[in-house]
Coordinates of C-alpha atoms in Angstrom, one line a residue:
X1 CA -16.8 9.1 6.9
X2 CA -13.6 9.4 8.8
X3 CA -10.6 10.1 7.1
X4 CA -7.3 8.1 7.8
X5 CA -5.7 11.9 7.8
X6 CA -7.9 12.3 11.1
X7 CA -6.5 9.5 12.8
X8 CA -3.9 9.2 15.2
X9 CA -0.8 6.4 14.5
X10 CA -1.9 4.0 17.0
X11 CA -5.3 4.8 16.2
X12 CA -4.6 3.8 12.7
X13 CA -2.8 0.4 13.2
X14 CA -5.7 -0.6 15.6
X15 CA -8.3 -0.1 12.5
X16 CA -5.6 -1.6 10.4
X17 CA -5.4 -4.7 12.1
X18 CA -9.1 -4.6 13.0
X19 CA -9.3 -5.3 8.8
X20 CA -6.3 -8.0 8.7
X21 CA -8.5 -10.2 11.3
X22 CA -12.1 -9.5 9.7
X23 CA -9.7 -10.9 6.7
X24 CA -9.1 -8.2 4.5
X25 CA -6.0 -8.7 2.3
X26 CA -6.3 -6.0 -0.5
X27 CA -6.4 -2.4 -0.6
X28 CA -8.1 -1.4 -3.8
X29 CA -8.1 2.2 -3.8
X30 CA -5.2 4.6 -2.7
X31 CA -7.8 7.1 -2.4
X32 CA -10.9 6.7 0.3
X33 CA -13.9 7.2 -1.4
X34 CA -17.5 7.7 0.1
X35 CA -19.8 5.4 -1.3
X36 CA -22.4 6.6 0.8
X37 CA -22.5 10.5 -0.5
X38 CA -22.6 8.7 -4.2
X39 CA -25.4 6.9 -3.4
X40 CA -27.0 9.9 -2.2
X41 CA -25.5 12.2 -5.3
X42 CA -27.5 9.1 -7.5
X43 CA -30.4 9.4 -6.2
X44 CA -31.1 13.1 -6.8
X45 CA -29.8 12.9 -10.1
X46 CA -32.7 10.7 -10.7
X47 CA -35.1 12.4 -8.7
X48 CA -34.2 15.9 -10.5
X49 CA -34.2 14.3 -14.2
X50 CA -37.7 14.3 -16.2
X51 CA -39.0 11.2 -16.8
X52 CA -39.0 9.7 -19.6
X53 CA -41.9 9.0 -22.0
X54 CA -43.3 5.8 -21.9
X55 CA -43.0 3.9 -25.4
X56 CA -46.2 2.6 -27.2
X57 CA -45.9 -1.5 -27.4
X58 CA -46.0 -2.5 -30.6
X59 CA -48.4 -4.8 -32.2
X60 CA -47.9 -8.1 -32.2
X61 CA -48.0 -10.2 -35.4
X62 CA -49.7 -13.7 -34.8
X63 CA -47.4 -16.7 -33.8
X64 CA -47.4 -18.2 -37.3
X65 CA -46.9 -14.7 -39.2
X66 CA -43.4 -14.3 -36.3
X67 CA -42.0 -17.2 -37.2
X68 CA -43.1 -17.1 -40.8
X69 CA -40.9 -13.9 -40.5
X70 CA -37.7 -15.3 -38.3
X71 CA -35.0 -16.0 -40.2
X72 CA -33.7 -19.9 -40.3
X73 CA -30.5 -20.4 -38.0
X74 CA -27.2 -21.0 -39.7
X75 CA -25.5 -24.2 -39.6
X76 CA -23.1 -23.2 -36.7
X77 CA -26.0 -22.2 -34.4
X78 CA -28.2 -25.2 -35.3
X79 CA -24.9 -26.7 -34.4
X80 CA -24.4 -25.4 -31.2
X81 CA -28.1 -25.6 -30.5
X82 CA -27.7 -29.2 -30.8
X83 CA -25.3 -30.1 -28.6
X84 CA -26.2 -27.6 -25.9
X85 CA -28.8 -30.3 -24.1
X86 CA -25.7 -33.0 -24.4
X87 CA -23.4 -30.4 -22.1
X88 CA -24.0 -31.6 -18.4
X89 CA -23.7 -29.1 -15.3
X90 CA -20.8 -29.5 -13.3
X91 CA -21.5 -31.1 -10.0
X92 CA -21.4 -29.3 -6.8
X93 CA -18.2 -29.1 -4.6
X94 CA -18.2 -30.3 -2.1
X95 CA -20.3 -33.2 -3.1
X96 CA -21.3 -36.8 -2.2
X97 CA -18.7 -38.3 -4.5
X98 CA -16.1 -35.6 -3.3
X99 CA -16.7 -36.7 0.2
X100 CA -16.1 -40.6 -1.0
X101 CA -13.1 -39.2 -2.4
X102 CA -11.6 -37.5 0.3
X103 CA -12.5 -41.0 2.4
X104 CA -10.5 -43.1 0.4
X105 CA -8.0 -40.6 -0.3
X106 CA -7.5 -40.5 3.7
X107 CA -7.8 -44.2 4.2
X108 CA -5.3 -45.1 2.0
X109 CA -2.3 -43.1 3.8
X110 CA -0.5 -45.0 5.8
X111 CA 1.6 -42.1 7.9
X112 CA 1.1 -38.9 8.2
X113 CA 3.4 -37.6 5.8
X114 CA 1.9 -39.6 3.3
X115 CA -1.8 -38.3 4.8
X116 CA 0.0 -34.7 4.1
X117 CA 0.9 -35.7 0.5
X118 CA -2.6 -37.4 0.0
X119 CA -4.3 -33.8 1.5
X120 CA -1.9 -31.8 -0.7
X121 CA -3.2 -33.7 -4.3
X122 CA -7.0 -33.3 -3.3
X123 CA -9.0 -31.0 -5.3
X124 CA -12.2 -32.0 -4.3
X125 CA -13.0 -29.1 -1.8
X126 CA -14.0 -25.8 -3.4
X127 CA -12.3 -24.1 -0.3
X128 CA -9.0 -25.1 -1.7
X129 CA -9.7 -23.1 -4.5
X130 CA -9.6 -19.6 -2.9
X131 CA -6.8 -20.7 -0.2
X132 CA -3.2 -20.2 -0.7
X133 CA -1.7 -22.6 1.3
X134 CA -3.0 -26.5 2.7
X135 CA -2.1 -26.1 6.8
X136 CA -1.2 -29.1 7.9
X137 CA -0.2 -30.8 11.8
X138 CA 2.9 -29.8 12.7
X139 CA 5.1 -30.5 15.8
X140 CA 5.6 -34.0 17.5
X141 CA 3.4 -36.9 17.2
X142 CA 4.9 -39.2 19.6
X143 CA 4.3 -36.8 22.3
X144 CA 0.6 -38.2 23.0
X145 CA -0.6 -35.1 23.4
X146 CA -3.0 -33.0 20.5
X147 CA -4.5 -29.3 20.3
X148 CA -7.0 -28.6 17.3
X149 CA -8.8 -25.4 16.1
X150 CA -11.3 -24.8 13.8
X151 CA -9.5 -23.4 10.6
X152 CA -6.8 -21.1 9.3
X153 CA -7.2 -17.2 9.3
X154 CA -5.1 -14.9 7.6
X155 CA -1.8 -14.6 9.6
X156 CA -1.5 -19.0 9.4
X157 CA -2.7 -18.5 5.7
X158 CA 0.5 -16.2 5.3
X159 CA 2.8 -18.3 7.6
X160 CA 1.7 -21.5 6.2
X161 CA 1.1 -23.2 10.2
X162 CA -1.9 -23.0 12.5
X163 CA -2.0 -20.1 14.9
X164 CA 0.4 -18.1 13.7
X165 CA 0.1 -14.6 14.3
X166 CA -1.1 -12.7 17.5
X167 CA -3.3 -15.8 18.6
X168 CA -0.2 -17.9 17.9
X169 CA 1.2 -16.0 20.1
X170 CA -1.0 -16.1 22.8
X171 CA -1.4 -20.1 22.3
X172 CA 2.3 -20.4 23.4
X173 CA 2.0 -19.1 26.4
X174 CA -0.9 -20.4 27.4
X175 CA 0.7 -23.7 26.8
X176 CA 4.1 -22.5 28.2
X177 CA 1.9 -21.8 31.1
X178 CA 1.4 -25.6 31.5
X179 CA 4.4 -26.7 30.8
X180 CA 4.0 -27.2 27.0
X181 CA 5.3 -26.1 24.0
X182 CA 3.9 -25.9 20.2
X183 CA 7.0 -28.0 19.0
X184 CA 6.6 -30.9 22.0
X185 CA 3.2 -31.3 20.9
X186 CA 0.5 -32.2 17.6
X187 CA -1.4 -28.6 16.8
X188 CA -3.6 -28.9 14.0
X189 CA -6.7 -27.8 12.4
X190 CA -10.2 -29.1 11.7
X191 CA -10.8 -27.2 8.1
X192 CA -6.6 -27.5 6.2
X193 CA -7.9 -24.4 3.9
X194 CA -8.9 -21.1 5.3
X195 CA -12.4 -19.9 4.6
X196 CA -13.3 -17.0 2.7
X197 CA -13.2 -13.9 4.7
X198 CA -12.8 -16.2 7.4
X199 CA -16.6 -17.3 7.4
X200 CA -17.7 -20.7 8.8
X201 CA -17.2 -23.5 6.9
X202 CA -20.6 -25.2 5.3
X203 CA -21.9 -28.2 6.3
X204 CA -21.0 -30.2 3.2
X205 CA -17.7 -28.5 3.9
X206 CA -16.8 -29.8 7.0
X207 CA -17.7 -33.1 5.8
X208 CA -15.9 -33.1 3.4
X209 CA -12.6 -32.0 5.4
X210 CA -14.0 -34.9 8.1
X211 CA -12.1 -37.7 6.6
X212 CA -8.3 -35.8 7.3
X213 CA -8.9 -34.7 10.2
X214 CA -10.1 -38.1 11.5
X215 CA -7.3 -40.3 9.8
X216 CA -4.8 -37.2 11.1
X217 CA -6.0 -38.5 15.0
X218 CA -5.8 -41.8 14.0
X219 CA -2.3 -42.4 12.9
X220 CA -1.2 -40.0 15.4
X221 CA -3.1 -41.9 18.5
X222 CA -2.8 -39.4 20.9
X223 CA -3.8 -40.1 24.6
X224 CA -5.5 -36.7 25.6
X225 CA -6.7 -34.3 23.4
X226 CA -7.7 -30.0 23.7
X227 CA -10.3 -28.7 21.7
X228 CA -10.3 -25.0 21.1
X229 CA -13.1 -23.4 19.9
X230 CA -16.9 -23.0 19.6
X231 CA -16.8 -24.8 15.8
X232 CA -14.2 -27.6 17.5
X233 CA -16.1 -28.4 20.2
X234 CA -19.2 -28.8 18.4
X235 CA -17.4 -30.9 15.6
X236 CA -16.2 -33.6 18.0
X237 CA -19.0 -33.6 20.5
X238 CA -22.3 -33.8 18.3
X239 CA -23.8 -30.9 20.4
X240 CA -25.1 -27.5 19.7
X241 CA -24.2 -26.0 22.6
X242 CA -21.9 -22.4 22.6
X243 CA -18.1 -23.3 23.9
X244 CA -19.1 -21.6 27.5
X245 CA -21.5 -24.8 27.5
X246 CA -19.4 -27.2 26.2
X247 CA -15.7 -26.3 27.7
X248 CA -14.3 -27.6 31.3
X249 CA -15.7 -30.9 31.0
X250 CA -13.6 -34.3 30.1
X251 CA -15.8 -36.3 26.9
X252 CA -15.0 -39.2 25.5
X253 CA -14.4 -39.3 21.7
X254 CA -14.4 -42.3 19.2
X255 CA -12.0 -42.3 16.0
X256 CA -11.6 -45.5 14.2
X257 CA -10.9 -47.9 17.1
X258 CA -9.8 -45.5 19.2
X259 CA -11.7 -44.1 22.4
X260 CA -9.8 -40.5 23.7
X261 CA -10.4 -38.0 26.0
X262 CA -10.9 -34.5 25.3
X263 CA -11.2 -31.2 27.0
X264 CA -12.8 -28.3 25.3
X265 CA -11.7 -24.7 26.0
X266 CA -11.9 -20.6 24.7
X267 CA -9.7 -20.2 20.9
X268 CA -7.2 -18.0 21.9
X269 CA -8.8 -15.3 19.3
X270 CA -11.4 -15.5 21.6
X271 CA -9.6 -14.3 24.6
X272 CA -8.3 -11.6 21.9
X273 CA -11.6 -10.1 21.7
X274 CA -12.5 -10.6 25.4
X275 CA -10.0 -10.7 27.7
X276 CA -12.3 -11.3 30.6
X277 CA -12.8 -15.1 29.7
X278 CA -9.0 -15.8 30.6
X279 CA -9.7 -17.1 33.5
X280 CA -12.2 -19.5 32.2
X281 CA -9.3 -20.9 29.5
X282 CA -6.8 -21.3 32.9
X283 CA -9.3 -23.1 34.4
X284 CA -9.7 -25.2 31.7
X285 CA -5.8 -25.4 31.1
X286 CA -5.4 -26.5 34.6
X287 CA -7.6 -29.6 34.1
X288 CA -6.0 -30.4 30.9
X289 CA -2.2 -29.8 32.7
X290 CA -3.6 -32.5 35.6
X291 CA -5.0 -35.0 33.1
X292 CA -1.6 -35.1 31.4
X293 CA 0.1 -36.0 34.6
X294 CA -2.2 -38.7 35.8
X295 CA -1.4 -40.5 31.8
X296 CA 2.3 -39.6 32.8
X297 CA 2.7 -37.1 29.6
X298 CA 3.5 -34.4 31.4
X299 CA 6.4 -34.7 34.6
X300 CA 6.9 -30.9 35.5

């Protein structure tokens, strides 16, 4: 195991921030400790120590001499035994009902702040539970013009807005790039609670979160939309294809009564990890920057 003491500084903040993105928030122990040599100290402690003698079974007394022999429950456990059957499991979240919920909770809003309030109040997405903070849309509505991720991850958990943090960062210039910027635009998110550990969220997850997501595109009626992300892409187009199948190619999607394009390109985390597919996202950024010229949303 290699000790933090062995490290160089920058060496250090790399692995350091290598945790904060695999979504490690805690520290636990001030001290590193090395399960492995443990495990290893465990198993020859067992391997050294006599074994034990095997106890003789004991007889069995027939069925009617054991309970002849049991003693009759009290009052409070024949009690409790009694109403244990009546107790009923609680239901799975997300479930069906929860996803009938989160429809008519959506449905009902009539703006976007209200569809923020309405998104705030649900509790009917066990995600919610381990979050800390409901990420919302943020920036301008009017502009016609909408970029959605996936989820949150731990730096927009902490901030409290999608991409926050280095692939925040990187997002604004990629869109400064274009002539964009995060404020002149809608950014928002598929999944409005991050997922533990940053995992992918579950099928019945997603469906649930469906409903907002939807209803956020619908009252915002944008006239182009980018899709970033492998989970994004997917989401919107029905297809099971990677995002290096899926991006660089205008589709037509359908929410309520509306029919908008949409581009599909690299998240900018995944330009973080390799750098090399840059050129694929300005390619992609290119189309999207044209597109937004021919609907006259973009003049520069």
């Amino acid at each position: 195991m290699i000790s933090a003491n062995d490290l160089s500084p920058a060496e250090l903040a790399a692995l350091l921030h290598f945790h904060a993105e695999a979504g490690v928030d805690w520290l636990l122990e001030e001290e590193p400790v090395d399960r492995f040599a443990e495990f290893e100290a465990m198993k020859a402690a067992r391997r050294s120590a006599a074994p034990a003698a095997q106890p003789q079974p004991e007889r069995q007394a027939p069925p009617e001499r054991q309970a002849a022999s049991r003693p009759a429950p009290s009052a409070p456990q024949q009690h409790a035994a009694a109403s244990a059957p009546a107790s009923r499991p609680q239901p799975a979240i997300p479930d069906g009902e929860a996803v009938q919920q989160a429809r008519f909770a959506a449905e009902s809003a009539r703006s976007l702040a209200e569809l923020k309030t309405a998104l705030e109040a649900f509790n009917g997405c066990n995600l919610k539970n381990s979050a800390r903070s409901t990420i919302f849309a943020s920036g301008d509505p009017a502009s016609g013009i909408m970029v959605i991720g996936p989820a949150p991850g731990a730096d927009d958990e902490r901030e409290g807005s999608a991409f926050a943090g280095r692939q925040g960062q990187l997002l604004d210039r990629m869109l400064a790039s274009i002539g964009l910027e995060r404020s002149a635009i809608l950014l928002t998110q598929i999944i409005p609670w991050r997922p533990p550990g940053n995992r992918m969220p579950s099928a019945a997850e997603t469906e649930i979160c469906r409903p907002f997501i939807e209803r956020q595109i619908a009252l915002a009626e944008p006239r182009a939309i980018l899709l970033l992300g492998n989970y994004t892409a997917r989401f919107f187009f029905g297809e099971t294809d990677t995002i290096h199948g899926l991006r660089g190619r205008w589709k037509e999607i359908a929410v309520a009564d509306q029919v908008i394009p949409a581009i599909a390109s690299l998240h900018p985390q995944d330009l973080l990890t390799a750098p090399v597919n840059k050129r694929l996202a300005w390619s992609d950024l290119l189309a999207f920057q044209a597109r937004l010229k021919e609907l006259s949303l973009l003049t520069n």
